[in-house]
JSON list of C-alpha atoms in Angstrom, two decimals:
[
{"chain": "A", "resi": 1, "resn": "UNK", "atom": "CA", "xyz": [6.62, -10.76, 43.97]},
{"chain": "A", "resi": 2, "resn": "UNK", "atom": "CA", "xyz": [2.97, -11.74, 44.58]},
{"chain": "A", "resi": 3, "resn": "UNK", "atom": "CA", "xyz": [1.89, -8.66, 42.64]},
{"chain": "A", "resi": 4, "resn": "UNK", "atom": "CA", "xyz": [3.94, -9.75, 39.58]},
{"chain": "A", "resi": 5, "resn": "UNK", "atom": "CA", "xyz": [2.49, -13.28, 39.62]},
{"chain": "A", "resi": 6, "resn": "UNK", "atom": "CA", "xyz": [-1.05, -11.92, 39.92]},
{"chain": "A", "resi": 7, "resn": "UNK", "atom": "CA", "xyz": [-0.63, -9.46, 36.98]},
{"chain": "A", "resi": 8, "resn": "UNK", "atom": "CA", "xyz": [0.93, -12.25, 34.88]},
{"chain": "A", "resi": 9, "resn": "UNK", "atom": "CA", "xyz": [-2.06, -14.51, 35.67]},
{"chain": "A", "resi": 10, "resn": "UNK", "atom": "CA", "xyz": [-4.47, -11.70, 34.74]},
{"chain": "A", "resi": 11, "resn": "UNK", "atom": "CA", "xyz": [-2.59, -11.18, 31.46]},
{"chain": "A", "resi": 12, "resn": "UNK", "atom": "CA", "xyz": [-2.88, -14.89, 30.62]},
{"chain": "A", "resi": 13, "resn": "UNK", "atom": "CA", "xyz": [-6.60, -14.89, 31.43]},
{"chain": "A", "resi": 14, "resn": "UNK", "atom": "CA", "xyz": [-7.21, -11.75, 29.34]},
{"chain": "A", "resi": 15, "resn": "UNK", "atom": "CA", "xyz": [-5.35, -13.27, 26.35]},
{"chain": "A", "resi": 16, "resn": "UNK", "atom": "CA", "xyz": [-7.82, -16.17, 26.28]},
{"chain": "A", "resi": 17, "resn": "UNK", "atom": "CA", "xyz": [-10.61, -16.06, 23.74]},
{"chain": "A", "resi": 18, "resn": "UNK", "atom": "CA", "xyz": [-13.91, -14.85, 25.06]},
{"chain": "A", "resi": 19, "resn": "UNK", "atom": "CA", "xyz": [-16.45, -17.44, 23.89]},
{"chain": "A", "resi": 20, "resn": "UNK", "atom": "CA", "xyz": [-19.05, -16.19, 21.40]},
{"chain": "A", "resi": 21, "resn": "UNK", "atom": "CA", "xyz": [-22.40, -15.43, 22.98]},
{"chain": "A", "resi": 22, "resn": "UNK", "atom": "CA", "xyz": [-25.03, -18.15, 22.65]},
{"chain": "A", "resi": 23, "resn": "UNK", "atom": "CA", "xyz": [-27.76, -17.21, 20.19]},
{"chain": "A", "resi": 24, "resn": "UNK", "atom": "CA", "xyz": [-30.05, -18.27, 17.37]},
{"chain": "A", "resi": 25, "resn": "UNK", "atom": "CA", "xyz": [-29.29, -18.30, 13.65]},
{"chain": "A", "resi": 26, "resn": "UNK", "atom": "CA", "xyz": [-31.38, -18.70, 10.51]},
{"chain": "A", "resi": 27, "resn": "UNK", "atom": "CA", "xyz": [-29.22, -21.44, 8.99]},
{"chain": "A", "resi": 28, "resn": "UNK", "atom": "CA", "xyz": [-26.23, -23.67, 9.68]},
{"chain": "A", "resi": 29, "resn": "UNK", "atom": "CA", "xyz": [-23.82, -21.70, 7.49]},
{"chain": "A", "resi": 30, "resn": "UNK", "atom": "CA", "xyz": [-24.63, -18.45, 9.31]},
{"chain": "A", "resi": 31, "resn": "UNK", "atom": "CA", "xyz": [-23.90, -20.12, 12.67]},
{"chain": "A", "resi": 32, "resn": "UNK", "atom": "CA", "xyz": [-20.57, -21.55, 11.45]},
{"chain": "A", "resi": 33, "resn": "UNK", "atom": "CA", "xyz": [-19.57, -18.23, 9.89]},
{"chain": "A", "resi": 34, "resn": "UNK", "atom": "CA", "xyz": [-20.46, -16.30, 13.08]},
{"chain": "A", "resi": 35, "resn": "UNK", "atom": "CA", "xyz": [-18.37, -18.56, 15.34]},
{"chain": "A", "resi": 36, "resn": "UNK", "atom": "CA", "xyz": [-15.49, -18.67, 12.81]},
{"chain": "A", "resi": 37, "resn": "UNK", "atom": "CA", "xyz": [-15.31, -14.90, 12.38]},
{"chain": "A", "resi": 38, "resn": "UNK", "atom": "CA", "xyz": [-15.54, -14.35, 16.13]},
{"chain": "A", "resi": 39, "resn": "UNK", "atom": "CA", "xyz": [-12.69, -16.81, 16.74]},
{"chain": "A", "resi": 40, "resn": "UNK", "atom": "CA", "xyz": [-10.48, -15.22, 14.05]},
{"chain": "A", "resi": 41, "resn": "UNK", "atom": "CA", "xyz": [-11.05, -11.78, 15.62]},
{"chain": "A", "resi": 42, "resn": "UNK", "atom": "CA", "xyz": [-9.64, -13.25, 18.86]},
{"chain": "A", "resi": 43, "resn": "UNK", "atom": "CA", "xyz": [-6.66, -14.99, 17.18]},
{"chain": "A", "resi": 44, "resn": "UNK", "atom": "CA", "xyz": [-8.03, -18.55, 17.05]},
{"chain": "A", "resi": 45, "resn": "UNK", "atom": "CA", "xyz": [-9.34, -20.77, 14.24]},
{"chain": "A", "resi": 46, "resn": "UNK", "atom": "CA", "xyz": [-12.44, -22.95, 14.61]},
{"chain": "A", "resi": 47, "resn": "UNK", "atom": "CA", "xyz": [-13.26, -26.01, 12.50]},
{"chain": "A", "resi": 48, "resn": "UNK", "atom": "CA", "xyz": [-16.12, -28.47, 12.21]},
{"chain": "A", "resi": 49, "resn": "UNK", "atom": "CA", "xyz": [-15.40, -31.49, 14.43]},
{"chain": "A", "resi": 50, "resn": "UNK", "atom": "CA", "xyz": [-18.63, -33.38, 13.83]},
{"chain": "A", "resi": 51, "resn": "UNK", "atom": "CA", "xyz": [-21.74, -32.71, 11.80]},
{"chain": "A", "resi": 52, "resn": "UNK", "atom": "CA", "xyz": [-25.14, -34.12, 10.94]},
{"chain": "A", "resi": 53, "resn": "UNK", "atom": "CA", "xyz": [-26.28, -31.87, 8.11]},
{"chain": "A", "resi": 54, "resn": "UNK", "atom": "CA", "xyz": [-29.82, -31.01, 9.22]},
{"chain": "A", "resi": 55, "resn": "UNK", "atom": "CA", "xyz": [-29.61, -31.57, 12.97]},
{"chain": "A", "resi": 56, "resn": "UNK", "atom": "CA", "xyz": [-26.36, -30.70, 14.74]},
{"chain": "A", "resi": 57, "resn": "UNK", "atom": "CA", "xyz": [-22.89, -29.27, 14.15]},
{"chain": "A", "resi": 58, "resn": "UNK", "atom": "CA", "xyz": [-20.03, -29.46, 16.67]},
{"chain": "A", "resi": 59, "resn": "UNK", "atom": "CA", "xyz": [-17.33, -26.81, 16.29]},
{"chain": "A", "resi": 60, "resn": "UNK", "atom": "CA", "xyz": [-13.93, -27.06, 17.94]},
{"chain": "A", "resi": 61, "resn": "UNK", "atom": "CA", "xyz": [-10.54, -25.40, 17.92]},
{"chain": "A", "resi": 62, "resn": "UNK", "atom": "CA", "xyz": [-8.30, -26.46, 15.04]},
{"chain": "A", "resi": 63, "resn": "UNK", "atom": "CA", "xyz": [-5.67, -27.41, 17.65]},
{"chain": "A", "resi": 64, "resn": "UNK", "atom": "CA", "xyz": [-8.03, -29.84, 19.39]},
{"chain": "A", "resi": 65, "resn": "UNK", "atom": "CA", "xyz": [-7.12, -33.52, 19.45]},
{"chain": "A", "resi": 66, "resn": "UNK", "atom": "CA", "xyz": [-3.82, -35.34, 19.83]},
{"chain": "A", "resi": 67, "resn": "UNK", "atom": "CA", "xyz": [-1.18, -36.62, 17.43]},
{"chain": "A", "resi": 68, "resn": "UNK", "atom": "CA", "xyz": [-1.71, -40.26, 16.44]},
{"chain": "A", "resi": 69, "resn": "UNK", "atom": "CA", "xyz": [1.42, -42.09, 15.37]},
{"chain": "A", "resi": 70, "resn": "UNK", "atom": "CA", "xyz": [0.38, -44.17, 12.39]},
{"chain": "A", "resi": 71, "resn": "UNK", "atom": "CA", "xyz": [3.81, -45.61, 11.67]},
{"chain": "A", "resi": 72, "resn": "UNK", "atom": "CA", "xyz": [4.41, -49.30, 12.28]},
{"chain": "A", "resi": 73, "resn": "UNK", "atom": "CA", "xyz": [6.14, -50.12, 15.54]},
{"chain": "A", "resi": 74, "resn": "UNK", "atom": "CA", "xyz": [9.63, -51.48, 14.93]},
{"chain": "A", "resi": 75, "resn": "UNK", "atom": "CA", "xyz": [10.76, -54.84, 16.26]},
{"chain": "A", "resi": 76, "resn": "UNK", "atom": "CA", "xyz": [13.15, -54.35, 19.18]},
{"chain": "A", "resi": 77, "resn": "UNK", "atom": "CA", "xyz": [14.80, -57.74, 18.67]},
{"chain": "A", "resi": 78, "resn": "UNK", "atom": "CA", "xyz": [15.99, -56.84, 15.16]},
{"chain": "A", "resi": 79, "resn": "UNK", "atom": "CA", "xyz": [19.58, -55.73, 14.70]},
{"chain": "A", "resi": 80, "resn": "UNK", "atom": "CA", "xyz": [18.54, -52.56, 12.87]},
{"chain": "A", "resi": 81, "resn": "UNK", "atom": "CA", "xyz": [17.43, -49.70, 15.04]},
{"chain": "A", "resi": 82, "resn": "UNK", "atom": "CA", "xyz": [15.48, -47.01, 13.23]},
{"chain": "A", "resi": 83, "resn": "UNK", "atom": "CA", "xyz": [15.80, -43.48, 14.42]},
{"chain": "A", "resi": 84, "resn": "UNK", "atom": "CA", "xyz": [12.85, -41.92, 16.15]},
{"chain": "A", "resi": 85, "resn": "UNK", "atom": "CA", "xyz": [11.18, -39.23, 14.05]},
{"chain": "A", "resi": 86, "resn": "UNK", "atom": "CA", "xyz": [10.30, -35.82, 15.34]},
{"chain": "A", "resi": 87, "resn": "UNK", "atom": "CA", "xyz": [6.64, -34.99, 15.12]},
{"chain": "A", "resi": 88, "resn": "UNK", "atom": "CA", "xyz": [5.53, -31.62, 13.80]},
{"chain": "A", "resi": 89, "resn": "UNK", "atom": "CA", "xyz": [1.99, -31.70, 15.08]},
{"chain": "A", "resi": 90, "resn": "UNK", "atom": "CA", "xyz": [0.23, -28.48, 16.05]},
{"chain": "A", "resi": 91, "resn": "UNK", "atom": "CA", "xyz": [-2.36, -30.37, 18.12]},
{"chain": "A", "resi": 92, "resn": "UNK", "atom": "CA", "xyz": [-2.52, -29.50, 21.83]},
{"chain": "A", "resi": 93, "resn": "UNK", "atom": "CA", "xyz": [-5.79, -31.25, 22.77]},
{"chain": "A", "resi": 94, "resn": "UNK", "atom": "CA", "xyz": [-7.54, -27.88, 23.03]},
{"chain": "A", "resi": 95, "resn": "UNK", "atom": "CA", "xyz": [-10.87, -28.31, 24.87]},
{"chain": "A", "resi": 96, "resn": "UNK", "atom": "CA", "xyz": [-12.81, -25.48, 23.11]},
{"chain": "A", "resi": 97, "resn": "UNK", "atom": "CA", "xyz": [-16.17, -26.75, 21.85]},
{"chain": "A", "resi": 98, "resn": "UNK", "atom": "CA", "xyz": [-19.34, -25.07, 20.58]},
{"chain": "A", "resi": 99, "resn": "UNK", "atom": "CA", "xyz": [-22.50, -26.92, 19.55]},
{"chain": "A", "resi": 100, "resn": "UNK", "atom": "CA", "xyz": [-25.19, -25.77, 17.14]},
{"chain": "A", "resi": 101, "resn": "UNK", "atom": "CA", "xyz": [-28.52, -27.62, 17.16]},
{"chain": "A", "resi": 102, "resn": "UNK", "atom": "CA", "xyz": [-31.52, -27.12, 14.92]},
{"chain": "A", "resi": 103, "resn": "UNK", "atom": "CA", "xyz": [-34.69, -26.51, 16.91]},
{"chain": "A", "resi": 104, "resn": "UNK", "atom": "CA", "xyz": [-38.01, -25.38, 15.38]},
{"chain": "A", "resi": 105, "resn": "UNK", "atom": "CA", "xyz": [-36.32, -24.25, 12.16]},
{"chain": "A", "resi": 106, "resn": "UNK", "atom": "CA", "xyz": [-33.67, -22.12, 13.94]},
{"chain": "A", "resi": 107, "resn": "UNK", "atom": "CA", "xyz": [-30.09, -23.05, 14.84]},
{"chain": "A", "resi": 108, "resn": "UNK", "atom": "CA", "xyz": [-29.25, -22.61, 18.54]},
{"chain": "A", "resi": 109, "resn": "UNK", "atom": "CA", "xyz": [-25.61, -22.00, 19.53]},
{"chain": "A", "resi": 110, "resn": "UNK", "atom": "CA", "xyz": [-24.42, -23.27, 22.92]},
{"chain": "A", "resi": 111, "resn": "UNK", "atom": "CA", "xyz": [-20.87, -23.21, 24.23]},
{"chain": "A", "resi": 112, "resn": "UNK", "atom": "CA", "xyz": [-19.82, -26.47, 25.90]},
{"chain": "A", "resi": 113, "resn": "UNK", "atom": "CA", "xyz": [-16.28, -25.34, 26.75]},
{"chain": "A", "resi": 114, "resn": "UNK", "atom": "CA", "xyz": [-15.14, -21.79, 25.98]},
{"chain": "A", "resi": 115, "resn": "UNK", "atom": "CA", "xyz": [-11.49, -22.10, 27.04]},
{"chain": "A", "resi": 116, "resn": "UNK", "atom": "CA", "xyz": [-8.32, -22.74, 25.04]},
{"chain": "A", "resi": 117, "resn": "UNK", "atom": "CA", "xyz": [-5.11, -24.31, 26.34]},
{"chain": "A", "resi": 118, "resn": "UNK", "atom": "CA", "xyz": [-2.78, -22.40, 24.00]},
{"chain": "A", "resi": 119, "resn": "UNK", "atom": "CA", "xyz": [-1.93, -18.82, 23.10]},
{"chain": "A", "resi": 120, "resn": "UNK", "atom": "CA", "xyz": [-3.82, -17.03, 20.29]},
{"chain": "A", "resi": 121, "resn": "UNK", "atom": "CA", "xyz": [-2.05, -16.31, 17.02]},
{"chain": "A", "resi": 122, "resn": "UNK", "atom": "CA", "xyz": [-0.52, -12.84, 16.90]},
{"chain": "A", "resi": 123, "resn": "UNK", "atom": "CA", "xyz": [-1.00, -12.67, 13.15]},
{"chain": "A", "resi": 124, "resn": "UNK", "atom": "CA", "xyz": [-3.79, -14.77, 11.64]},
{"chain": "A", "resi": 125, "resn": "UNK", "atom": "CA", "xyz": [-1.92, -14.84, 8.31]},
{"chain": "A", "resi": 126, "resn": "UNK", "atom": "CA", "xyz": [0.43, -17.38, 9.95]},
{"chain": "A", "resi": 127, "resn": "UNK", "atom": "CA", "xyz": [-2.37, -19.95, 9.84]},
{"chain": "A", "resi": 128, "resn": "UNK", "atom": "CA", "xyz": [-2.83, -22.25, 6.81]},
{"chain": "A", "resi": 129, "resn": "UNK", "atom": "CA", "xyz": [-6.51, -21.29, 6.52]},
{"chain": "A", "resi": 130, "resn": "UNK", "atom": "CA", "xyz": [-5.44, -17.76, 5.56]},
{"chain": "A", "resi": 131, "resn": "UNK", "atom": "CA", "xyz": [-3.80, -19.20, 2.42]},
{"chain": "A", "resi": 132, "resn": "UNK", "atom": "CA", "xyz": [-6.99, -20.86, 1.15]},
{"chain": "A", "resi": 133, "resn": "UNK", "atom": "CA", "xyz": [-8.50, -19.80, -2.13]},
{"chain": "A", "resi": 134, "resn": "UNK", "atom": "CA", "xyz": [-12.01, -18.36, -2.22]},
{"chain": "A", "resi": 135, "resn": "UNK", "atom": "CA", "xyz": [-14.69, -20.02, -4.37]},
{"chain": "A", "resi": 136, "resn": "UNK", "atom": "CA", "xyz": [-14.22, -17.37, -7.04]},
{"chain": "A", "resi": 137, "resn": "UNK", "atom": "CA", "xyz": [-10.44, -17.88, -7.06]},
{"chain": "A", "resi": 138, "resn": "UNK", "atom": "CA", "xyz": [-10.87, -21.65, -7.45]},
{"chain": "A", "resi": 139, "resn": "UNK", "atom": "CA", "xyz": [-13.07, -21.10, -10.49]},
{"chain": "A", "resi": 140, "resn": "UNK", "atom": "CA", "xyz": [-10.46, -18.70, -11.90]},
{"chain": "A", "resi": 141, "resn": "UNK", "atom": "CA", "xyz": [-7.71, -21.29, -11.32]},
{"chain": "A", "resi": 142, "resn": "UNK", "atom": "CA", "xyz": [-9.80, -23.85, -13.19]},
{"chain": "A", "resi": 143, "resn": "UNK", "atom": "CA", "xyz": [-10.42, -21.47, -16.12]},
{"chain": "A", "resi": 144, "resn": "UNK", "atom": "CA", "xyz": [-6.77, -20.38, -16.35]},
{"chain": "A", "resi": 145, "resn": "UNK", "atom": "CA", "xyz": [-5.60, -24.01, -16.15]},
{"chain": "A", "resi": 146, "resn": "UNK", "atom": "CA", "xyz": [-7.89, -24.90, -19.06]},
{"chain": "A", "resi": 147, "resn": "UNK", "atom": "CA", "xyz": [-6.45, -21.90, -20.95]},
{"chain": "A", "resi": 148, "resn": "UNK", "atom": "CA", "xyz": [-2.96, -23.39, -20.50]},
{"chain": "A", "resi": 149, "resn": "UNK", "atom": "CA", "xyz": [-1.44, -20.99, -17.97]},
{"chain": "A", "resi": 150, "resn": "UNK", "atom": "CA", "xyz": [1.26, -22.23, -15.60]},
{"chain": "A", "resi": 151, "resn": "UNK", "atom": "CA", "xyz": [0.79, -22.07, -11.79]},
{"chain": "A", "resi": 152, "resn": "UNK", "atom": "CA", "xyz": [3.15, -19.10, -11.32]},
{"chain": "A", "resi": 153, "resn": "UNK", "atom": "CA", "xyz": [1.29, -17.17, -14.03]},
{"chain": "A", "resi": 154, "resn": "UNK", "atom": "CA", "xyz": [-2.05, -18.10, -12.44]},
{"chain": "A", "resi": 155, "resn": "UNK", "atom": "CA", "xyz": [-0.84, -16.88, -9.05]},
{"chain": "A", "resi": 156, "resn": "UNK", "atom": "CA", "xyz": [0.45, -13.63, -10.57]},
{"chain": "A", "resi": 157, "resn": "UNK", "atom": "CA", "xyz": [-2.96, -12.92, -12.13]},
{"chain": "A", "resi": 158, "resn": "UNK", "atom": "CA", "xyz": [-4.79, -13.79, -8.90]},
{"chain": "A", "resi": 159, "resn": "UNK", "atom": "CA", "xyz": [-2.54, -11.40, -6.96]},
{"chain": "A", "resi": 160, "resn": "UNK", "atom": "CA", "xyz": [-3.39, -8.59, -9.40]},
{"chain": "A", "resi": 161, "resn": "UNK", "atom": "CA", "xyz": [-7.04, -8.83, -8.32]},
{"chain": "A", "resi": 162, "resn": "UNK", "atom": "CA", "xyz": [-6.23, -9.62, -4.65]},
{"chain": "A", "resi": 163, "resn": "UNK", "atom": "CA", "xyz": [-2.88, -8.17, -3.47]},
{"chain": "A", "resi": 164, "resn": "UNK", "atom": "CA", "xyz": [-3.39, -9.65, 0.03]},
{"chain": "A", "resi": 165, "resn": "UNK", "atom": "CA", "xyz": [-3.39, -13.24, -1.31]},
{"chain": "A", "resi": 166, "resn": "UNK", "atom": "CA", "xyz": [-0.96, -15.40, 0.72]},
{"chain": "A", "resi": 167, "resn": "UNK", "atom": "CA", "xyz": [-1.16, -18.56, -1.40]},
{"chain": "A", "resi": 168, "resn": "UNK", "atom": "CA", "xyz": [1.92, -20.04, -3.06]},
{"chain": "A", "resi": 169, "resn": "UNK", "atom": "CA", "xyz": [2.40, -21.97, -6.34]},
{"chain": "A", "resi": 170, "resn": "UNK", "atom": "CA", "xyz": [2.17, -25.14, -4.24]},
{"chain": "A", "resi": 171, "resn": "UNK", "atom": "CA", "xyz": [-1.46, -24.28, -3.39]},
{"chain": "A", "resi": 172, "resn": "UNK", "atom": "CA", "xyz": [-2.23, -23.79, -7.09]},
{"chain": "A", "resi": 173, "resn": "UNK", "atom": "CA", "xyz": [-0.73, -27.22, -7.86]},
{"chain": "A", "resi": 174, "resn": "UNK", "atom": "CA", "xyz": [-2.86, -28.77, -5.09]},
{"chain": "A", "resi": 175, "resn": "UNK", "atom": "CA", "xyz": [-6.07, -27.21, -6.45]},
{"chain": "A", "resi": 176, "resn": "UNK", "atom": "CA", "xyz": [-5.18, -28.38, -9.96]},
{"chain": "A", "resi": 177, "resn": "UNK", "atom": "CA", "xyz": [-4.57, -31.91, -8.66]},
{"chain": "A", "resi": 178, "resn": "UNK", "atom": "CA", "xyz": [-7.93, -31.97, -6.86]},
{"chain": "A", "resi": 179, "resn": "UNK", "atom": "CA", "xyz": [-9.66, -30.77, -10.00]},
{"chain": "A", "resi": 180, "resn": "UNK", "atom": "CA", "xyz": [-7.95, -33.52, -12.00]},
{"chain": "A", "resi": 181, "resn": "UNK", "atom": "CA", "xyz": [-8.67, -36.28, -9.49]},
{"chain": "A", "resi": 182, "resn": "UNK", "atom": "CA", "xyz": [-12.33, -35.46, -9.07]},
{"chain": "A", "resi": 183, "resn": "UNK", "atom": "CA", "xyz": [-12.89, -34.36, -12.66]},
{"chain": "A", "resi": 184, "resn": "UNK", "atom": "CA", "xyz": [-15.87, -32.49, -11.21]},
{"chain": "A", "resi": 185, "resn": "UNK", "atom": "CA", "xyz": [-17.39, -29.27, -12.56]},
{"chain": "A", "resi": 186, "resn": "UNK", "atom": "CA", "xyz": [-19.52, -26.51, -11.12]},
{"chain": "A", "resi": 187, "resn": "UNK", "atom": "CA", "xyz": [-20.74, -26.41, -7.51]},
{"chain": "A", "resi": 188, "resn": "UNK", "atom": "CA", "xyz": [-19.67, -30.00, -6.80]},
{"chain": "A", "resi": 189, "resn": "UNK", "atom": "CA", "xyz": [-16.10, -28.95, -7.67]},
{"chain": "A", "resi": 190, "resn": "UNK", "atom": "CA", "xyz": [-16.14, -26.29, -4.97]},
{"chain": "A", "resi": 191, "resn": "UNK", "atom": "CA", "xyz": [-17.55, -28.65, -2.35]},
{"chain": "A", "resi": 192, "resn": "UNK", "atom": "CA", "xyz": [-14.85, -31.16, -3.20]},
{"chain": "A", "resi": 193, "resn": "UNK", "atom": "CA", "xyz": [-12.07, -28.61, -2.68]},
{"chain": "A", "resi": 194, "resn": "UNK", "atom": "CA", "xyz": [-13.35, -27.06, 0.55]},
{"chain": "A", "resi": 195, "resn": "UNK", "atom": "CA", "xyz": [-14.12, -30.30, 2.40]}
]
């Protein structure tokens, strides 16, 4: 029995993400891309938790943090009792954290906490980030929208050039809405969508 528990523990430890090795990078984007690609190869997704553009960037697991109930608390003395809602939060307060600091023109990567408190994804296509459009695809959506194509037609054309695209018509509608709201063109448009 002890042997089974020990092998199970070893399996759990081996399924954890190995933290990326600390190192130096030429720019901030290279550092973020390195950590992100490393995490995806291990079955995890990393996001920016905090950033000061030219000084520091803090990267954390996308499942870090806790659910915050923003609904108003109901009055217990009232006759009406509202039903309690189920929460669909993916947050598990994951402690993974990597910090990149700019020092003498180079970005230094240090790992504050390299562990995760959840299992890695078996298939990264299950994650919402896999359904994001690339910069080029966003520009194509904008052009096709201006040409008068409908979202399903836009998606069909995008899939002809990229058969692995996992986006749905809903994502096309969302991009169109962001383009309309911001009414922004060019590079600013892309920054607006990917923030």
